[in-house]
Coordinates of C-alpha atoms in Angstrom, one line a residue:
X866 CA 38.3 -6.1 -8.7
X867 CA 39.5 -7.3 -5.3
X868 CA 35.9 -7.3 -4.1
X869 CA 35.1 -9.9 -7.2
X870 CA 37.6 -11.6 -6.5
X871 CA 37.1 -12.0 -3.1
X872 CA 33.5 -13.1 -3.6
X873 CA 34.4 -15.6 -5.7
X874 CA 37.3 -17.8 -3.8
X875 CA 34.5 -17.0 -0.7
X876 CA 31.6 -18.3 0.6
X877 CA 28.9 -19.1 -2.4
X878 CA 25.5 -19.9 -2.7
X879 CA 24.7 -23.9 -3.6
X880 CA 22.7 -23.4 -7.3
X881 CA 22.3 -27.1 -6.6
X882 CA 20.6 -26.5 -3.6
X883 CA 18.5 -23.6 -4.6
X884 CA 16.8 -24.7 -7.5
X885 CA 16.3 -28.4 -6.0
X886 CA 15.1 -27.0 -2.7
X887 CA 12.7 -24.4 -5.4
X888 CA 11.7 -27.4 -8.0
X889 CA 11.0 -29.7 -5.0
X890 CA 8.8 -26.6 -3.1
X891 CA 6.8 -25.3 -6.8
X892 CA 5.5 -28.7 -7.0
X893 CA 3.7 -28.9 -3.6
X894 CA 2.1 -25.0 -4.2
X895 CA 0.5 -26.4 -7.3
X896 CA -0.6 -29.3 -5.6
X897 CA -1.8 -26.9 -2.5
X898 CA -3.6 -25.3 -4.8
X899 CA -4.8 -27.6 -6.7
X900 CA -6.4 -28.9 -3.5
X901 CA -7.9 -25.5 -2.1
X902 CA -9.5 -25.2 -5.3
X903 CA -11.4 -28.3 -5.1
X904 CA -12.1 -28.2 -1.9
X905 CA -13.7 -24.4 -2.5
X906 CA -15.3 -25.8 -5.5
X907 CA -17.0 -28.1 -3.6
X908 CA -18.1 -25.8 -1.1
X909 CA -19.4 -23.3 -3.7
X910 CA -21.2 -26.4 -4.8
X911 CA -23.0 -27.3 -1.8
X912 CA -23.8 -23.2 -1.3
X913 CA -21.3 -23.1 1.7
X914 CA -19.6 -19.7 0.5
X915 CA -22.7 -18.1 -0.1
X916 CA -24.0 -19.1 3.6
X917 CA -20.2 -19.5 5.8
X918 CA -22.5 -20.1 9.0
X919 CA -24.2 -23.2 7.3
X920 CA -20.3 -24.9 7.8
X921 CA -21.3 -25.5 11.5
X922 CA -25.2 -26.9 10.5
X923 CA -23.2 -30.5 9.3
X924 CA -23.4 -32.5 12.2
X925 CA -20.8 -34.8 11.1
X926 CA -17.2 -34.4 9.9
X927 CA -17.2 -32.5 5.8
X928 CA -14.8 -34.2 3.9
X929 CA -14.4 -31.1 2.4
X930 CA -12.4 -29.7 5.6
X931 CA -9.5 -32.2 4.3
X932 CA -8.9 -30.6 1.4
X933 CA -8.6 -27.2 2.7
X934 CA -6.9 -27.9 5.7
X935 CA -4.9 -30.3 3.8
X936 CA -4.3 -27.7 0.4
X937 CA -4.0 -24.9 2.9
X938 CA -1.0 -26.3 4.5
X939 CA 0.8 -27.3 1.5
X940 CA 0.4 -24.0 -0.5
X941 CA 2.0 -21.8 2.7
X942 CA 5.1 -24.6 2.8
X943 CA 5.3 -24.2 -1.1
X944 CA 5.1 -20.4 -1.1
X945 CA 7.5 -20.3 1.2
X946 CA 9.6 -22.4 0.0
X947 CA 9.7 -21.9 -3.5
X948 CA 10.1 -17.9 -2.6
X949 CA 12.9 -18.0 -0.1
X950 CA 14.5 -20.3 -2.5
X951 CA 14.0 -18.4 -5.1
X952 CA 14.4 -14.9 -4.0
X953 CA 17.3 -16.1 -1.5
X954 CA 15.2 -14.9 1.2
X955 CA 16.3 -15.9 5.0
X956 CA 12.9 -15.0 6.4
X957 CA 10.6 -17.1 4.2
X958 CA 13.2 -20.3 4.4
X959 CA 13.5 -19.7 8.3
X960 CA 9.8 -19.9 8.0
X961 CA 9.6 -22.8 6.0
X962 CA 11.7 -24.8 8.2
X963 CA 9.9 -23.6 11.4
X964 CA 6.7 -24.3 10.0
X965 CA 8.0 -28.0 8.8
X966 CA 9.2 -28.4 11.8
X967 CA 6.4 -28.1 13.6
X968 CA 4.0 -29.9 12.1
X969 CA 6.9 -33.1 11.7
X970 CA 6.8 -32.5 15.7
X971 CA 3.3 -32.9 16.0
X972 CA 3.5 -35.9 13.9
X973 CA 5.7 -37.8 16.0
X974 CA 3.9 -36.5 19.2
X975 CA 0.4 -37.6 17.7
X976 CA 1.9 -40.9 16.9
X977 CA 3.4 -41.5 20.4
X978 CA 0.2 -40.7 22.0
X979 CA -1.8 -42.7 19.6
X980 CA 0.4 -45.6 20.6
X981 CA 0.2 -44.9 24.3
X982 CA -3.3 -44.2 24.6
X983 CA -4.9 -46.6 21.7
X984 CA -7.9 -47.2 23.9
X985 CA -8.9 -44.0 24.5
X986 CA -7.9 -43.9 20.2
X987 CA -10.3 -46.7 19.8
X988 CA -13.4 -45.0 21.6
X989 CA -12.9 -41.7 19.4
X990 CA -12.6 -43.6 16.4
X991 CA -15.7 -45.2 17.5
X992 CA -17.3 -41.9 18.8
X993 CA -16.5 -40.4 15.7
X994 CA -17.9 -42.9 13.1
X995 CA -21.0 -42.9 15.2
X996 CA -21.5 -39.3 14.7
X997 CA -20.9 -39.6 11.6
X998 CA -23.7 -42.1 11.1
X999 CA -26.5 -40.0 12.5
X1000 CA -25.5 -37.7 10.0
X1001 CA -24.5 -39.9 7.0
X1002 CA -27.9 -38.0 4.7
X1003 CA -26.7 -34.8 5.5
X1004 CA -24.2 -33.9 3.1
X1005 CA -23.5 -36.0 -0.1
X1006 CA -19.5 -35.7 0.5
X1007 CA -19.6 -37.1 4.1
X1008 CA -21.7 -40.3 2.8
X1009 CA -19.7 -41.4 0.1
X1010 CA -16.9 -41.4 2.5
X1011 CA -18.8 -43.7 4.2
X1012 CA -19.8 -46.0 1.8
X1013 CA -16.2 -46.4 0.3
X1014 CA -15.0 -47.0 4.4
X1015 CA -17.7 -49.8 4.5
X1016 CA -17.2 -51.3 0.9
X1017 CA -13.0 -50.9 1.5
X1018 CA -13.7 -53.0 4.5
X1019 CA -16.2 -54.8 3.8
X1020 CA -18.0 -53.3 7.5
X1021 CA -20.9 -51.9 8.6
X1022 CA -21.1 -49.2 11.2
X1023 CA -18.7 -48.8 14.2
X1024 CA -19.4 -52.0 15.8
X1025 CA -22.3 -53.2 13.6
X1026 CA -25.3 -52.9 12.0
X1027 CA -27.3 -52.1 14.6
X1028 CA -25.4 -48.9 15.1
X1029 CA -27.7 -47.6 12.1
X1030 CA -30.7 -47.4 14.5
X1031 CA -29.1 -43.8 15.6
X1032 CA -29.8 -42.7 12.1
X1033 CA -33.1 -41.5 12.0
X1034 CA -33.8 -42.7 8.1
X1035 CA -32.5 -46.4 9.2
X1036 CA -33.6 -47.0 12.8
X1037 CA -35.7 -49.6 13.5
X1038 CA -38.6 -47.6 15.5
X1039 CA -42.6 -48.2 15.2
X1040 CA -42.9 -43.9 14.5
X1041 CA -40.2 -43.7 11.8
X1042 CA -41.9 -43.8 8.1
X1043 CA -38.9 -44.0 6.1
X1044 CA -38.9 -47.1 3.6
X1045 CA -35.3 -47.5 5.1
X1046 CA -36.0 -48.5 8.1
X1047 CA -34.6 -51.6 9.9
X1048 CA -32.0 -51.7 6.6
X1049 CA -28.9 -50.3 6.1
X1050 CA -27.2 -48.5 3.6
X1051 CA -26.3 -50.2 0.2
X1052 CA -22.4 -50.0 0.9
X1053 CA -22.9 -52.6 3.9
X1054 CA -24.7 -55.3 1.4
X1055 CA -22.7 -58.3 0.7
X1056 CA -21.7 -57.9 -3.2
X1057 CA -22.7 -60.1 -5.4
X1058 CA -20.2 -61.2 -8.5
X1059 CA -23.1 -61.7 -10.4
X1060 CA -24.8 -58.4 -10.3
X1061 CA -23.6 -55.7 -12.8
X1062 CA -26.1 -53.2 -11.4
X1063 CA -25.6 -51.9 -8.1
X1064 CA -28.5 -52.9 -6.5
X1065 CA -29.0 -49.4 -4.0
X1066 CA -32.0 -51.3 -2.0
X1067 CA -30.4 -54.3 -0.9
X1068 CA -29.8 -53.2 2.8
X1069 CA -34.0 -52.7 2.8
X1070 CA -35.5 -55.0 6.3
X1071 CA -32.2 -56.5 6.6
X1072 CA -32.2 -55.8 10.0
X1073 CA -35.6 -57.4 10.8
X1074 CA -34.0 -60.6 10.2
X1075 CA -31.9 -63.1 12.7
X1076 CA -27.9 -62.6 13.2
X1077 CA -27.1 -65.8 11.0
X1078 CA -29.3 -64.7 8.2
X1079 CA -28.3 -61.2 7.7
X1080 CA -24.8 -62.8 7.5
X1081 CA -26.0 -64.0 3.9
X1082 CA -26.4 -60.5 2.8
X1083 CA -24.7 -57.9 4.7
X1084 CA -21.0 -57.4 6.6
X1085 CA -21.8 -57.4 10.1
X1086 CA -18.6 -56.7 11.4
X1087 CA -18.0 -53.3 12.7
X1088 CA -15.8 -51.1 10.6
X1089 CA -13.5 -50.1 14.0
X1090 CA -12.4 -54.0 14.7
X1091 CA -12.1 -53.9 10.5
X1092 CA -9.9 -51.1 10.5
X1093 CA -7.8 -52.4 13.4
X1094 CA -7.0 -55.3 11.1
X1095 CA -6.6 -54.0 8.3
X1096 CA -4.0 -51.8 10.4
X1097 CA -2.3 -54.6 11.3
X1098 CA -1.5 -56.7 8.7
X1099 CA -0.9 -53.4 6.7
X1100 CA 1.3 -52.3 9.8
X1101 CA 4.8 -52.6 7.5
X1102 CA 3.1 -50.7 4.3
X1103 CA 2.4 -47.9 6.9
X1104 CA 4.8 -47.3 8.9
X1105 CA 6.6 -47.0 5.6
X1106 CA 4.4 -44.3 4.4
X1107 CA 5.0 -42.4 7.7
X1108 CA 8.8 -43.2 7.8
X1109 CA 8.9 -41.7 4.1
X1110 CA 6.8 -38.2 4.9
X1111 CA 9.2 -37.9 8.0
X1112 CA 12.1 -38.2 5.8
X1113 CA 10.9 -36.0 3.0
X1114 CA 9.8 -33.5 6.2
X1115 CA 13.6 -33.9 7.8
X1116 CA 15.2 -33.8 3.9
X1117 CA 13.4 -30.4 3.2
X1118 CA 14.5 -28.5 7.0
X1119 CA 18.2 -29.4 6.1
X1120 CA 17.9 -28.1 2.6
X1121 CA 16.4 -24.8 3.6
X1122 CA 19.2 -24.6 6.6
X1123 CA 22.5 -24.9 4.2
X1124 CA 20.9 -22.8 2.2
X1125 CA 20.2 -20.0 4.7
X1126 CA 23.9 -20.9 5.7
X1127 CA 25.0 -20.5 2.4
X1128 CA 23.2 -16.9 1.8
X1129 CA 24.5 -16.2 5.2
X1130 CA 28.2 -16.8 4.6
X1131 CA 28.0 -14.9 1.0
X1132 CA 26.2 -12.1 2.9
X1133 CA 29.2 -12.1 5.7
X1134 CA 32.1 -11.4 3.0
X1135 CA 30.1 -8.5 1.3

């Protein structure tokens, strides 16, 4: 009776903060999931589990990888979190907040660095949409990524639409047989308000033409000075967005801390 009673003018465990710190950690494991599951589907799709060494045959970036990575992340963070919540269990919430922590740390150092070194930022991103070109009809997922980058803003290639000559489909040499050459790829084409049928062919011989004419039917503004501007005059929007993951990251450490606090305190007067 004394031990009851004891417990109970003692230290307890916050049912607030347990089943918040659980409701708020469940969604994110469904979502994790939710998110490895597509991104397996679509590898199943494209033959990628039945062949695992064809991952490395892409020569540009898989879309696919963000999913995983991405879904991967989230369902370890929710487990853990919706566990140790759960299951008052010190391990898994120490876990959960280390692992939080760690990626919220290489957040903010990825951020510094991107702001101290933007020009060696710029000639990655402009390395890496390159590469990404050469292999834009190698895998279905990694072109319509680029097609919605160069509709969304309204570019074409990482500088311009001669950067489509390191395709070999849509360069403009005198040995390449494809009836794309000297064009580009129908997400560069100027749209027209009128058509209500994508018109796929529309980037065909653009290229042949003078600077000022092809100006009538594609963007020839590079999609890195695009995305730069785009950056900026969306700078308040996302630092917002960055500012709000930080806090959600710097909300969920402190919840899982008083609550290991909490467990430890109850533990301490047993």
């Amino acid at each position: 009776m004394s031990r009851k009673q004891h417990h109970f003018k003692g230290a307890e465990v916050s049912c607030c903060v347990k089943y918040f710190l659980f409701g708020f950690n469940i969604i994110f494991w469904l979502l994790g999931a939710a998110f490895l599951g597509i991104g397996l589907w679509a590898w199943a799709e494209k033959g990628v589990l039945s062949n695992i060494s064809s991952i490395t045959d892409l020569g540009g970036f898989d879309p696919v990888w963000l999913f995983i990575v991405v879904g991967g992340v989230m369902f370890i963070l929710g487990f853990a979190g919706c566990i140790g919540a759960l299951r008052e269990n010190t391990f898994l919430l120490k876990f959960f907040s280390v692992f939080l922590g760690l990626i919220f740390f290489l957040e903010l150092t990825a951020g510094i660095l991107a702001f101290v070194f933007k020009d060696w930022i710029k000639d990655q991103l402009n390395f890496f949409i390159n590469n990404n070109v050469k292999a834009y009809r190698d895998d279905i997922d990694l072109q319509n990524l680029i097609d919605f980058a160069q509709e969304y803003w309204s570019c074409c290639g990482a500088h311009g639409p001669n950067d489509w000559n390191l395709n070999i489909y849509f360069n403009c040499t005198d040995f390449n047989p494809s009836r794309e050459r000297c064009g580009v790829p129908f997400s560069c084409c100027v749209k027209d308000p009128a058509e209500d049928v994508l018109n796929t062919q529309c980037g065909y011989d653009v290229r042949l033409q003078g600077e000022l004419d092809q100006q009538k039917y594609i963007y020839t503004k590079g999609c890195v000075g695009q995305f730069e501007k785009w950056l900026q005059d969306n700078l308040i929007i996302v630092a917002g967005i960055f500012v709000g993951i930080a806090l959600l990251q710097i909300f969920g450490i402190c919840l899982a801390q008083n609550l290991v606090s909490d467990i430890r305190a109850v533990k301490a007067n047993w």
